[in-house]
Each structure stands twice: as structure tokens, then as C-alpha cells.
């Protein structure tokens, strides 16, 4: 038990020592004022107490220290033990953490950050300029959206490929449909039945209408995102006043157009709209 006490608290003490040492750089950061310095000192004081207690409790676990320096153990209150001490340390850390949160909130406001979480993330990235952080954050969000979009597209592409190849392989290789299906798949990457269905005069107009609705929907969503970014930069929540993509009239209108065109195409016998969009071009007779 004594060995565990020594290694656990010595390790924790070293971690706290590293945190205390690195925290001193906070006093030289932009946006510091009398209030933030005071709160930073409170945080530093409580962390230092945790560090000292951890080192002390680790050292007195050494048998030779207890025998040769009994005064070290006598200076601790009697209720200090391996059950109560962790609770005390947690309380001290919670107080220090709350003081640090208040400090960062004030520091962020001094630097012009309107949203508390914004400055916390910016500070973690070493950025103290609001405009620069907005630019960096926008690039990060765009990268995440692009990565998600690419991952979704890759998954759909694989599922589509597996589905069509399984359908083609199930056909008789000596049949005409096999040759047609294989040729259409090589040229357009779609299943032959869907390709034939979308080329029907009754379906071609609806298919082009669906493509137009998709393009309009992308523009409406892009405009909504641009407006949201502008509101965020001005310190206003993009959802203020009940604003939401689900209530935006342009997004709702284009969504309704997409749903209607899809329902019409399903009546034409097209079963895999997600797979044929942006793959097949049809001509509409006037």
C-alpha cells in the first residue's frame, strides 16, 4: 500500500508541478487585467497546494522517512489518509478549475470574444485575436464538412458499386441484358433498369427538375451558412429568434421541390436515385 501511495502521489505531484510551471505564462498573455491576474493567482495557489500535498504524502510513504523524520507525519492533520485525501484534492482542483474558467471568460471579453467557448478553443490553439480565430475556425469547419462529405460519398460509391456488380453477376453472361447492363455500368456507373427508366420521356423532365432542385437547395444552404457565419462574427447567435435551417423558407421550398421530384421519379420505376444523380444526363423534349 505504501509503494502505491508513493508512486501515485509522486506521479500526480509531478503532473501538478508541470501544470503550475506552464501556468506562469498566463500572466504574459494578451487580455490580462487586474481581475484576471487575481483569478489566475487563485488558480495557481490551489494548484500549488495540491502539488505540495501530493509530494508530501508521497514522501512520508517511504518507511525510512517515517522512522528518521517522524515530525513530517505529525504535521499533517489526523484525518489525512488515503480515503479522505483524494476528496480534499478533488475539492481543491474544482475550486482552481472554476477560478480558471472565470479568468478565461474575463480575458476573452477583454479581447473582444463574445462567446466563452470561442476563446477557450482559441486559447488552446494559441490564438488571442478574435478575427484571426474566426478565420481559422471557419477553415477548420470547412475541412470537417469536406471530410464528412467525402467520407459519405465514398461510402455511397462503394455501396453502389457492390450493389450493381452483384446485380450484373446474377445475370446470365450469355444474355443480351448482361451485355447491356455491363456496358451501361462502365459508361455511367448505374444499374441498367434505372438508366432505362430515367431516359423515358415521362421521367426525363422530372429528373432534370430534381437536379435543378438539388442545385437550388445547395445554394440555399450555402447562403444560410454564410449568414450564420456573419451573425457569429458579430457576436449574435445564428439561432437567435428561432432561426433554423428547418424553418428557413428557401431551404424548405427547395426541400419540398426535391421531395416532389423524387416521388414522381419513383413512380417511373427508378429505385436508386442517390446513385444515378450527377451520373446520368437526359435530354428533355420541348
PDB file of C-alpha atoms in Angstrom:
ATOM      1  CA  UNK A   1       0.000   0.000   0.000  1.00  0.00           C
ATOM      2  CA  UNK A   2       2.871   2.365   0.854  1.00  0.00           C
ATOM      3  CA  UNK A   3       4.519   1.733  -2.527  1.00  0.00           C
ATOM      4  CA  UNK A   4       1.280   2.512  -4.327  1.00  0.00           C
ATOM      5  CA  UNK A   5       0.879   5.673  -2.240  1.00  0.00           C
ATOM      6  CA  UNK A   6       4.410   6.780  -3.122  1.00  0.00           C
ATOM      7  CA  UNK A   7       4.209   6.226  -6.879  1.00  0.00           C
ATOM      8  CA  UNK A   8       0.631   7.505  -7.318  1.00  0.00           C
ATOM      9  CA  UNK A   9       1.082  10.746  -5.395  1.00  0.00           C
ATOM     10  CA  UNK A  10       4.613  11.340  -6.653  1.00  0.00           C
ATOM     11  CA  UNK A  11       3.374  10.995 -10.229  1.00  0.00           C
ATOM     12  CA  UNK A  12       0.403  13.261  -9.547  1.00  0.00           C
ATOM     13  CA  UNK A  13       2.679  15.790  -7.852  1.00  0.00           C
ATOM     14  CA  UNK A  14       4.950  15.879 -10.898  1.00  0.00           C
ATOM     15  CA  UNK A  15       1.936  16.458 -13.150  1.00  0.00           C
ATOM     16  CA  UNK A  16       0.784  19.330 -10.949  1.00  0.00           C
ATOM     17  CA  UNK A  17       4.317  20.778 -10.902  1.00  0.00           C
ATOM     18  CA  UNK A  18       4.313  20.799 -14.703  1.00  0.00           C
ATOM     19  CA  UNK A  19       0.898  22.499 -14.756  1.00  0.00           C
ATOM     20  CA  UNK A  20       1.990  25.134 -12.233  1.00  0.00           C
ATOM     21  CA  UNK A  21       5.183  25.862 -14.166  1.00  0.00           C
ATOM     22  CA  UNK A  22       3.420  26.200 -17.523  1.00  0.00           C
ATOM     23  CA  UNK A  23       0.647  28.331 -15.985  1.00  0.00           C
ATOM     24  CA  UNK A  24       3.044  31.195 -15.241  1.00  0.00           C
ATOM     25  CA  UNK A  25       2.983  32.092 -18.952  1.00  0.00           C
ATOM     26  CA  UNK A  26      -0.668  33.078 -18.465  1.00  0.00           C
ATOM     27  CA  UNK A  27       0.383  36.333 -16.797  1.00  0.00           C
ATOM     28  CA  UNK A  28       2.081  37.488 -20.022  1.00  0.00           C
ATOM     29  CA  UNK A  29      -0.862  36.688 -22.297  1.00  0.00           C
ATOM     30  CA  UNK A  30      -2.885  39.407 -24.076  1.00  0.00           C
ATOM     31  CA  UNK A  31      -6.121  40.457 -22.403  1.00  0.00           C
ATOM     32  CA  UNK A  32      -4.870  40.164 -18.815  1.00  0.00           C
ATOM     33  CA  UNK A  33      -6.210  42.728 -16.339  1.00  0.00           C
ATOM     34  CA  UNK A  34      -6.306  43.137 -12.565  1.00  0.00           C
ATOM     35  CA  UNK A  35      -9.304  40.800 -12.283  1.00  0.00           C
ATOM     36  CA  UNK A  36      -7.775  38.121 -14.494  1.00  0.00           C
ATOM     37  CA  UNK A  37      -4.430  38.297 -12.674  1.00  0.00           C
ATOM     38  CA  UNK A  38      -6.231  37.897  -9.350  1.00  0.00           C
ATOM     39  CA  UNK A  39      -8.192  34.885 -10.585  1.00  0.00           C
ATOM     40  CA  UNK A  40      -5.033  33.390 -12.093  1.00  0.00           C
ATOM     41  CA  UNK A  41      -3.283  33.747  -8.731  1.00  0.00           C
ATOM     42  CA  UNK A  42      -6.173  31.935  -7.037  1.00  0.00           C
ATOM     43  CA  UNK A  43      -5.890  29.109  -9.567  1.00  0.00           C
ATOM     44  CA  UNK A  44      -2.127  28.962  -9.098  1.00  0.00           C
ATOM     45  CA  UNK A  45      -2.445  28.936  -5.304  1.00  0.00           C
ATOM     46  CA  UNK A  46      -4.863  25.998  -5.229  1.00  0.00           C
ATOM     47  CA  UNK A  47      -2.838  24.029  -7.769  1.00  0.00           C
ATOM     48  CA  UNK A  48       0.275  24.668  -5.701  1.00  0.00           C
ATOM     49  CA  UNK A  49      -1.490  23.358  -2.597  1.00  0.00           C
ATOM     50  CA  UNK A  50      -2.425  20.181  -4.437  1.00  0.00           C
ATOM     51  CA  UNK A  51       1.160  19.818  -5.654  1.00  0.00           C
ATOM     52  CA  UNK A  52       2.657  20.269  -2.170  1.00  0.00           C
ATOM     53  CA  UNK A  53       0.171  17.889  -0.545  1.00  0.00           C
ATOM     54  CA  UNK A  54       0.834  15.255  -3.217  1.00  0.00           C
ATOM     55  CA  UNK A  55       4.614  15.452  -2.833  1.00  0.00           C
ATOM     56  CA  UNK A  56       4.400  15.425   0.953  1.00  0.00           C
ATOM     57  CA  UNK A  57       2.004  12.495   1.069  1.00  0.00           C
ATOM     58  CA  UNK A  58       4.253  10.628  -1.337  1.00  0.00           C
ATOM     59  CA  UNK A  59       7.441  11.274   0.640  1.00  0.00           C
ATOM     60  CA  UNK A  60       6.057  10.211   4.012  1.00  0.00           C
ATOM     61  CA  UNK A  61       5.105   6.863   2.481  1.00  0.00           C
ATOM     62  CA  UNK A  62       8.822   5.980   2.482  1.00  0.00           C
ATOM     63  CA  UNK A  63       9.479   3.846   5.614  1.00  0.00           C
ATOM     64  CA  UNK A  64      12.895   5.399   6.293  1.00  0.00           C
ATOM     65  CA  UNK A  65      11.388   8.892   6.234  1.00  0.00           C
ATOM     66  CA  UNK A  66       8.755   7.878   8.771  1.00  0.00           C
ATOM     67  CA  UNK A  67      11.403   6.399  11.059  1.00  0.00           C
ATOM     68  CA  UNK A  68      14.027   9.143  10.802  1.00  0.00           C
ATOM     69  CA  UNK A  69      11.704  12.140  10.487  1.00  0.00           C
ATOM     70  CA  UNK A  70       8.528  11.431  12.466  1.00  0.00           C
ATOM     71  CA  UNK A  71       7.820  15.159  12.665  1.00  0.00           C
ATOM     72  CA  UNK A  72       6.845  15.151   8.992  1.00  0.00           C
ATOM     73  CA  UNK A  73       3.908  12.864   9.641  1.00  0.00           C
ATOM     74  CA  UNK A  74       2.888  14.680  12.783  1.00  0.00           C
ATOM     75  CA  UNK A  75       2.377  17.961  10.938  1.00  0.00           C
ATOM     76  CA  UNK A  76      -0.487  16.507   8.910  1.00  0.00           C
ATOM     77  CA  UNK A  77      -3.982  16.569  10.444  1.00  0.00           C
ATOM     78  CA  UNK A  78      -5.076  13.199  11.828  1.00  0.00           C
ATOM     79  CA  UNK A  79      -7.905  12.876   9.310  1.00  0.00           C
ATOM     80  CA  UNK A  80      -5.417  12.842   6.422  1.00  0.00           C
ATOM     81  CA  UNK A  81      -5.485   9.335   4.993  1.00  0.00           C
ATOM     82  CA  UNK A  82      -5.733   7.580   1.632  1.00  0.00           C
ATOM     83  CA  UNK A  83      -9.535   7.820   1.738  1.00  0.00           C
ATOM     84  CA  UNK A  84     -10.059  11.459   2.746  1.00  0.00           C
ATOM     85  CA  UNK A  85      -7.064  12.976   0.950  1.00  0.00           C
ATOM     86  CA  UNK A  86      -8.324  12.257  -2.611  1.00  0.00           C
ATOM     87  CA  UNK A  87     -11.593  14.008  -1.737  1.00  0.00           C
ATOM     88  CA  UNK A  88      -9.702  17.045  -0.460  1.00  0.00           C
ATOM     89  CA  UNK A  89      -7.567  17.131  -3.610  1.00  0.00           C
ATOM     90  CA  UNK A  90     -10.651  16.910  -5.843  1.00  0.00           C
ATOM     91  CA  UNK A  91     -12.282  19.823  -3.987  1.00  0.00           C
ATOM     92  CA  UNK A  92      -9.138  21.937  -4.348  1.00  0.00           C
ATOM     93  CA  UNK A  93      -8.935  21.110  -8.061  1.00  0.00           C
ATOM     94  CA  UNK A  94     -12.607  22.006  -8.595  1.00  0.00           C
ATOM     95  CA  UNK A  95     -12.087  25.396  -6.952  1.00  0.00           C
ATOM     96  CA  UNK A  96      -8.963  26.011  -9.035  1.00  0.00           C
ATOM     97  CA  UNK A  97     -10.735  24.924 -12.208  1.00  0.00           C
ATOM     98  CA  UNK A  98     -13.679  27.237 -11.590  1.00  0.00           C
ATOM     99  CA  UNK A  99     -11.364  30.174 -10.913  1.00  0.00           C
ATOM    100  CA  UNK A 100      -9.527  29.408 -14.155  1.00  0.00           C
ATOM    101  CA  UNK A 101     -12.824  29.316 -16.086  1.00  0.00           C
ATOM    102  CA  UNK A 102     -13.832  32.717 -14.697  1.00  0.00           C
ATOM    103  CA  UNK A 103     -10.387  34.056 -15.551  1.00  0.00           C
ATOM    104  CA  UNK A 104     -10.615  32.898 -19.169  1.00  0.00           C
ATOM    105  CA  UNK A 105     -14.127  34.335 -19.511  1.00  0.00           C
ATOM    106  CA  UNK A 106     -12.930  37.775 -18.411  1.00  0.00           C
ATOM    107  CA  UNK A 107      -9.789  37.510 -20.520  1.00  0.00           C
ATOM    108  CA  UNK A 108     -11.867  36.572 -23.558  1.00  0.00           C
ATOM    109  CA  UNK A 109     -14.192  39.536 -23.081  1.00  0.00           C
ATOM    110  CA  UNK A 110     -11.178  41.841 -22.766  1.00  0.00           C
ATOM    111  CA  UNK A 111     -10.028  40.595 -26.178  1.00  0.00           C
ATOM    112  CA  UNK A 112     -13.451  41.019 -27.804  1.00  0.00           C
ATOM    113  CA  UNK A 113     -14.577  37.388 -27.779  1.00  0.00           C
ATOM    114  CA  UNK A 114     -18.353  37.330 -27.304  1.00  0.00           C
ATOM    115  CA  UNK A 115     -18.849  33.595 -26.853  1.00  0.00           C
ATOM    116  CA  UNK A 116     -16.996  31.940 -23.948  1.00  0.00           C
ATOM    117  CA  UNK A 117     -16.341  28.672 -25.759  1.00  0.00           C
ATOM    118  CA  UNK A 118     -14.785  30.593 -28.647  1.00  0.00           C
ATOM    119  CA  UNK A 119     -11.964  31.984 -26.520  1.00  0.00           C
ATOM    120  CA  UNK A 120     -11.361  28.694 -24.732  1.00  0.00           C
ATOM    121  CA  UNK A 121     -10.787  26.956 -28.078  1.00  0.00           C
ATOM    122  CA  UNK A 122      -8.797  29.886 -29.465  1.00  0.00           C
ATOM    123  CA  UNK A 123      -6.525  29.997 -26.413  1.00  0.00           C
ATOM    124  CA  UNK A 124      -5.907  26.259 -26.674  1.00  0.00           C
ATOM    125  CA  UNK A 125      -4.741  26.901 -30.239  1.00  0.00           C
ATOM    126  CA  UNK A 126      -2.519  29.788 -29.108  1.00  0.00           C
ATOM    127  CA  UNK A 127      -4.685  32.428 -30.807  1.00  0.00           C
ATOM    128  CA  UNK A 128      -5.722  35.623 -28.980  1.00  0.00           C
ATOM    129  CA  UNK A 129      -7.020  37.658 -31.911  1.00  0.00           C
ATOM    130  CA  UNK A 130     -10.770  37.299 -32.490  1.00  0.00           C
ATOM    131  CA  UNK A 131     -10.687  37.954 -36.241  1.00  0.00           C
ATOM    132  CA  UNK A 132      -7.847  35.503 -36.771  1.00  0.00           C
ATOM    133  CA  UNK A 133      -9.665  32.841 -34.747  1.00  0.00           C
ATOM    134  CA  UNK A 134     -12.872  33.285 -36.754  1.00  0.00           C
ATOM    135  CA  UNK A 135     -10.855  32.771 -39.931  1.00  0.00           C
ATOM    136  CA  UNK A 136      -9.070  29.690 -38.549  1.00  0.00           C
ATOM    137  CA  UNK A 137     -12.318  28.246 -37.173  1.00  0.00           C
ATOM    138  CA  UNK A 138     -14.077  28.730 -40.498  1.00  0.00           C
ATOM    139  CA  UNK A 139     -11.300  26.825 -42.263  1.00  0.00           C
ATOM    140  CA  UNK A 140     -11.467  24.046 -39.666  1.00  0.00           C
ATOM    141  CA  UNK A 141     -15.240  23.738 -40.026  1.00  0.00           C
ATOM    142  CA  UNK A 142     -14.935  23.720 -43.805  1.00  0.00           C
ATOM    143  CA  UNK A 143     -12.294  20.978 -43.630  1.00  0.00           C
ATOM    144  CA  UNK A 144     -14.508  18.889 -41.343  1.00  0.00           C
ATOM    145  CA  UNK A 145     -17.522  19.347 -43.621  1.00  0.00           C
ATOM    146  CA  UNK A 146     -15.439  18.436 -46.663  1.00  0.00           C
ATOM    147  CA  UNK A 147     -14.036  15.345 -44.946  1.00  0.00           C
ATOM    148  CA  UNK A 148     -17.527  14.239 -43.878  1.00  0.00           C
ATOM    149  CA  UNK A 149     -18.870  14.841 -47.366  1.00  0.00           C
ATOM    150  CA  UNK A 150     -16.030  12.867 -48.931  1.00  0.00           C
ATOM    151  CA  UNK A 151     -16.491  10.005 -46.458  1.00  0.00           C
ATOM    152  CA  UNK A 152     -20.231   9.884 -47.162  1.00  0.00           C
ATOM    153  CA  UNK A 153     -19.635   9.994 -50.909  1.00  0.00           C
ATOM    154  CA  UNK A 154     -17.051   7.211 -50.660  1.00  0.00           C
ATOM    155  CA  UNK A 155     -19.461   5.030 -48.675  1.00  0.00           C
ATOM    156  CA  UNK A 156     -22.292   5.609 -51.148  1.00  0.00           C
ATOM    157  CA  UNK A 157     -19.943   4.924 -54.047  1.00  0.00           C
ATOM    158  CA  UNK A 158     -18.834   1.619 -52.544  1.00  0.00           C
ATOM    159  CA  UNK A 159     -22.393   0.544 -51.736  1.00  0.00           C
ATOM    160  CA  UNK A 160     -23.491   1.464 -55.260  1.00  0.00           C
ATOM    161  CA  UNK A 161     -20.578  -0.421 -56.820  1.00  0.00           C
ATOM    162  CA  UNK A 162     -21.207  -3.543 -54.730  1.00  0.00           C
ATOM    163  CA  UNK A 163     -24.944  -3.474 -55.479  1.00  0.00           C
ATOM    164  CA  UNK A 164     -24.626  -3.067 -59.247  1.00  0.00           C
ATOM    165  CA  UNK A 165     -21.845  -5.611 -59.593  1.00  0.00           C
ATOM    166  CA  UNK A 166     -23.881  -8.151 -57.630  1.00  0.00           C
ATOM    167  CA  UNK A 167     -26.886  -7.493 -59.901  1.00  0.00           C
ATOM    168  CA  UNK A 168     -24.785  -7.864 -63.055  1.00  0.00           C
ATOM    169  CA  UNK A 169     -23.111 -11.050 -61.796  1.00  0.00           C
ATOM    170  CA  UNK A 170     -26.532 -12.551 -61.111  1.00  0.00           C
ATOM    171  CA  UNK A 171     -27.437 -12.279 -64.812  1.00  0.00           C
ATOM    172  CA  UNK A 172     -26.758 -14.923 -67.414  1.00  0.00           C
ATOM    173  CA  UNK A 173     -23.491 -13.878 -69.079  1.00  0.00           C
ATOM    174  CA  UNK A 174     -24.730 -15.123 -72.426  1.00  0.00           C
ATOM    175  CA  UNK A 175     -27.849 -12.956 -72.299  1.00  0.00           C
ATOM    176  CA  UNK A 176     -28.268  -9.616 -74.019  1.00  0.00           C
ATOM    177  CA  UNK A 177     -29.244  -7.884 -70.779  1.00  0.00           C
ATOM    178  CA  UNK A 178     -25.910  -8.846 -69.224  1.00  0.00           C
ATOM    179  CA  UNK A 179     -24.001  -7.170 -72.061  1.00  0.00           C
ATOM    180  CA  UNK A 180     -26.204  -4.056 -71.935  1.00  0.00           C
ATOM    181  CA  UNK A 181     -26.027  -3.844 -68.135  1.00  0.00           C
ATOM    182  CA  UNK A 182     -22.253  -4.212 -68.143  1.00  0.00           C
ATOM    183  CA  UNK A 183     -21.841  -1.569 -70.850  1.00  0.00           C
ATOM    184  CA  UNK A 184     -24.108   0.959 -69.109  1.00  0.00           C
ATOM    185  CA  UNK A 185     -22.333   0.349 -65.816  1.00  0.00           C
ATOM    186  CA  UNK A 186     -18.937   1.006 -67.413  1.00  0.00           C
ATOM    187  CA  UNK A 187     -20.180   4.207 -69.086  1.00  0.00           C
ATOM    188  CA  UNK A 188     -22.425   5.684 -66.389  1.00  0.00           C
ATOM    189  CA  UNK A 189     -21.840   3.664 -63.221  1.00  0.00           C
ATOM    190  CA  UNK A 190     -25.573   2.938 -62.768  1.00  0.00           C
ATOM    191  CA  UNK A 191     -27.894  -0.068 -62.913  1.00  0.00           C
ATOM    192  CA  UNK A 192     -29.416  -0.677 -66.340  1.00  0.00           C
ATOM    193  CA  UNK A 193     -33.056  -0.587 -65.159  1.00  0.00           C
ATOM    194  CA  UNK A 194     -32.579   2.825 -63.539  1.00  0.00           C
ATOM    195  CA  UNK A 195     -30.818   4.148 -66.638  1.00  0.00           C
ATOM    196  CA  UNK A 196     -33.592   2.999 -68.962  1.00  0.00           C
ATOM    197  CA  UNK A 197     -36.284   4.351 -66.641  1.00  0.00           C
ATOM    198  CA  UNK A 198     -34.765   7.807 -66.392  1.00  0.00           C
ATOM    199  CA  UNK A 199     -34.489   8.068 -70.192  1.00  0.00           C
ATOM    200  CA  UNK A 200     -38.249   7.739 -70.599  1.00  0.00           C
ATOM    201  CA  UNK A 201     -39.914  10.915 -71.820  1.00  0.00           C
ATOM    202  CA  UNK A 202     -42.242  10.852 -68.832  1.00  0.00           C
ATOM    203  CA  UNK A 203     -39.289  10.728 -66.420  1.00  0.00           C
ATOM    204  CA  UNK A 204     -36.603  12.831 -68.072  1.00  0.00           C
ATOM    205  CA  UNK A 205     -38.304  16.133 -67.258  1.00  0.00           C
ATOM    206  CA  UNK A 206     -38.714  15.191 -63.589  1.00  0.00           C
ATOM    207  CA  UNK A 207     -35.115  14.009 -63.422  1.00  0.00           C
ATOM    208  CA  UNK A 208     -33.807  17.342 -64.694  1.00  0.00           C
ATOM    209  CA  UNK A 209     -36.192  19.068 -62.289  1.00  0.00           C
ATOM    210  CA  UNK A 210     -34.653  17.046 -59.447  1.00  0.00           C
ATOM    211  CA  UNK A 211     -31.138  18.063 -60.463  1.00  0.00           C
ATOM    212  CA  UNK A 212     -32.209  21.720 -60.566  1.00  0.00           C
ATOM    213  CA  UNK A 213     -33.854  21.412 -57.142  1.00  0.00           C
ATOM    214  CA  UNK A 214     -30.679  19.860 -55.734  1.00  0.00           C
ATOM    215  CA  UNK A 215     -28.603  22.754 -57.058  1.00  0.00           C
ATOM    216  CA  UNK A 216     -31.066  25.308 -55.632  1.00  0.00           C
ATOM    217  CA  UNK A 217     -31.001  23.519 -52.278  1.00  0.00           C
ATOM    218  CA  UNK A 218     -27.201  23.645 -52.141  1.00  0.00           C
ATOM    219  CA  UNK A 219     -27.299  27.388 -52.845  1.00  0.00           C
ATOM    220  CA  UNK A 220     -29.935  27.974 -50.146  1.00  0.00           C
ATOM    221  CA  UNK A 221     -27.917  26.021 -47.571  1.00  0.00           C
ATOM    222  CA  UNK A 222     -24.714  27.832 -48.543  1.00  0.00           C
ATOM    223  CA  UNK A 223     -26.454  31.209 -48.141  1.00  0.00           C
ATOM    224  CA  UNK A 224     -27.829  30.155 -44.740  1.00  0.00           C
ATOM    225  CA  UNK A 225     -24.335  29.118 -43.598  1.00  0.00           C
ATOM    226  CA  UNK A 226     -22.794  32.382 -44.822  1.00  0.00           C
ATOM    227  CA  UNK A 227     -25.441  34.383 -42.957  1.00  0.00           C
ATOM    228  CA  UNK A 228     -24.849  32.280 -39.823  1.00  0.00           C
ATOM    229  CA  UNK A 229     -21.104  32.955 -40.019  1.00  0.00           C
ATOM    230  CA  UNK A 230     -21.758  36.694 -40.344  1.00  0.00           C
ATOM    231  CA  UNK A 231     -24.034  36.657 -37.296  1.00  0.00           C
ATOM    232  CA  UNK A 232     -21.469  34.685 -35.292  1.00  0.00           C
ATOM    233  CA  UNK A 233     -18.706  37.142 -36.199  1.00  0.00           C
ATOM    234  CA  UNK A 234     -20.897  39.994 -34.957  1.00  0.00           C
ATOM    235  CA  UNK A 235     -21.468  38.203 -31.645  1.00  0.00           C
ATOM    236  CA  UNK A 236     -25.061  37.131 -32.355  1.00  0.00           C
ATOM    237  CA  UNK A 237     -26.192  33.528 -32.138  1.00  0.00           C
ATOM    238  CA  UNK A 238     -27.126  32.172 -35.601  1.00  0.00           C
ATOM    239  CA  UNK A 239     -30.180  30.576 -33.964  1.00  0.00           C
ATOM    240  CA  UNK A 240     -31.456  33.792 -32.357  1.00  0.00           C
ATOM    241  CA  UNK A 241     -35.146  34.488 -32.825  1.00  0.00           C
ATOM    242  CA  UNK A 242     -35.911  30.899 -33.724  1.00  0.00           C
ATOM    243  CA  UNK A 243     -33.731  30.991 -36.823  1.00  0.00           C
ATOM    244  CA  UNK A 244     -33.014  27.455 -38.017  1.00  0.00           C
ATOM    245  CA  UNK A 245     -32.367  25.519 -41.244  1.00  0.00           C
ATOM    246  CA  UNK A 246     -35.623  23.658 -40.628  1.00  0.00           C
ATOM    247  CA  UNK A 247     -37.612  26.919 -40.710  1.00  0.00           C
ATOM    248  CA  UNK A 248     -35.718  28.798 -43.433  1.00  0.00           C
ATOM    249  CA  UNK A 249     -38.236  29.433 -46.270  1.00  0.00           C
ATOM    250  CA  UNK A 250     -35.738  28.928 -49.120  1.00  0.00           C
ATOM    251  CA  UNK A 251     -34.413  25.670 -47.680  1.00  0.00           C
ATOM    252  CA  UNK A 252     -37.949  24.458 -47.033  1.00  0.00           C
ATOM    253  CA  UNK A 253     -39.062  25.362 -50.564  1.00  0.00           C
ATOM    254  CA  UNK A 254     -36.177  23.546 -52.239  1.00  0.00           C
ATOM    255  CA  UNK A 255     -36.646  20.548 -49.930  1.00  0.00           C
ATOM    256  CA  UNK A 256     -40.285  20.334 -50.971  1.00  0.00           C
ATOM    257  CA  UNK A 257     -39.254  20.540 -54.650  1.00  0.00           C
ATOM    258  CA  UNK A 258     -36.778  17.685 -54.140  1.00  0.00           C
ATOM    259  CA  UNK A 259     -39.340  15.510 -52.368  1.00  0.00           C
ATOM    260  CA  UNK A 260     -41.923  16.096 -55.102  1.00  0.00           C
ATOM    261  CA  UNK A 261     -39.472  15.317 -57.932  1.00  0.00           C
ATOM    262  CA  UNK A 262     -38.309  12.178 -56.148  1.00  0.00           C
ATOM    263  CA  UNK A 263     -41.859  10.950 -55.654  1.00  0.00           C
ATOM    264  CA  UNK A 264     -42.552  11.451 -59.356  1.00  0.00           C
ATOM    265  CA  UNK A 265     -39.397   9.583 -60.336  1.00  0.00           C
ATOM    266  CA  UNK A 266     -40.219   6.694 -58.025  1.00  0.00           C
ATOM    267  CA  UNK A 267     -43.487   6.350 -59.927  1.00  0.00           C
ATOM    268  CA  UNK A 268     -41.376   5.941 -63.083  1.00  0.00           C
ATOM    269  CA  UNK A 269     -39.692   2.891 -61.611  1.00  0.00           C
ATOM    270  CA  UNK A 270     -36.385   4.460 -60.579  1.00  0.00           C
ATOM    271  CA  UNK A 271     -35.250   2.738 -57.405  1.00  0.00           C
ATOM    272  CA  UNK A 272     -31.795   4.215 -56.737  1.00  0.00           C
ATOM    273  CA  UNK A 273     -31.956   7.982 -57.075  1.00  0.00           C
ATOM    274  CA  UNK A 274     -28.939   8.602 -54.842  1.00  0.00           C
ATOM    275  CA  UNK A 275     -26.791   6.514 -57.163  1.00  0.00           C
ATOM    276  CA  UNK A 276     -27.852   7.994 -60.506  1.00  0.00           C
ATOM    277  CA  UNK A 277     -27.870  11.690 -59.596  1.00  0.00           C
ATOM    278  CA  UNK A 278     -24.920  13.535 -61.204  1.00  0.00           C
ATOM    279  CA  UNK A 279     -24.127  10.395 -63.261  1.00  0.00           C
ATOM    280  CA  UNK A 280     -26.784  10.406 -65.956  1.00  0.00           C
ATOM    281  CA  UNK A 281     -27.689  13.267 -68.289  1.00  0.00           C
ATOM    282  CA  UNK A 282     -31.046  13.221 -70.050  1.00  0.00           C
ATOM    283  CA  UNK A 283     -32.487  15.312 -72.835  1.00  0.00           C
ATOM    284  CA  UNK A 284     -35.873  16.922 -72.354  1.00  0.00           C
ATOM    285  CA  UNK A 285     -38.130  17.208 -75.366  1.00  0.00           C
ATOM    286  CA  UNK A 286     -39.814  20.579 -75.624  1.00  0.00           C
TER     287      UNK A 286
END
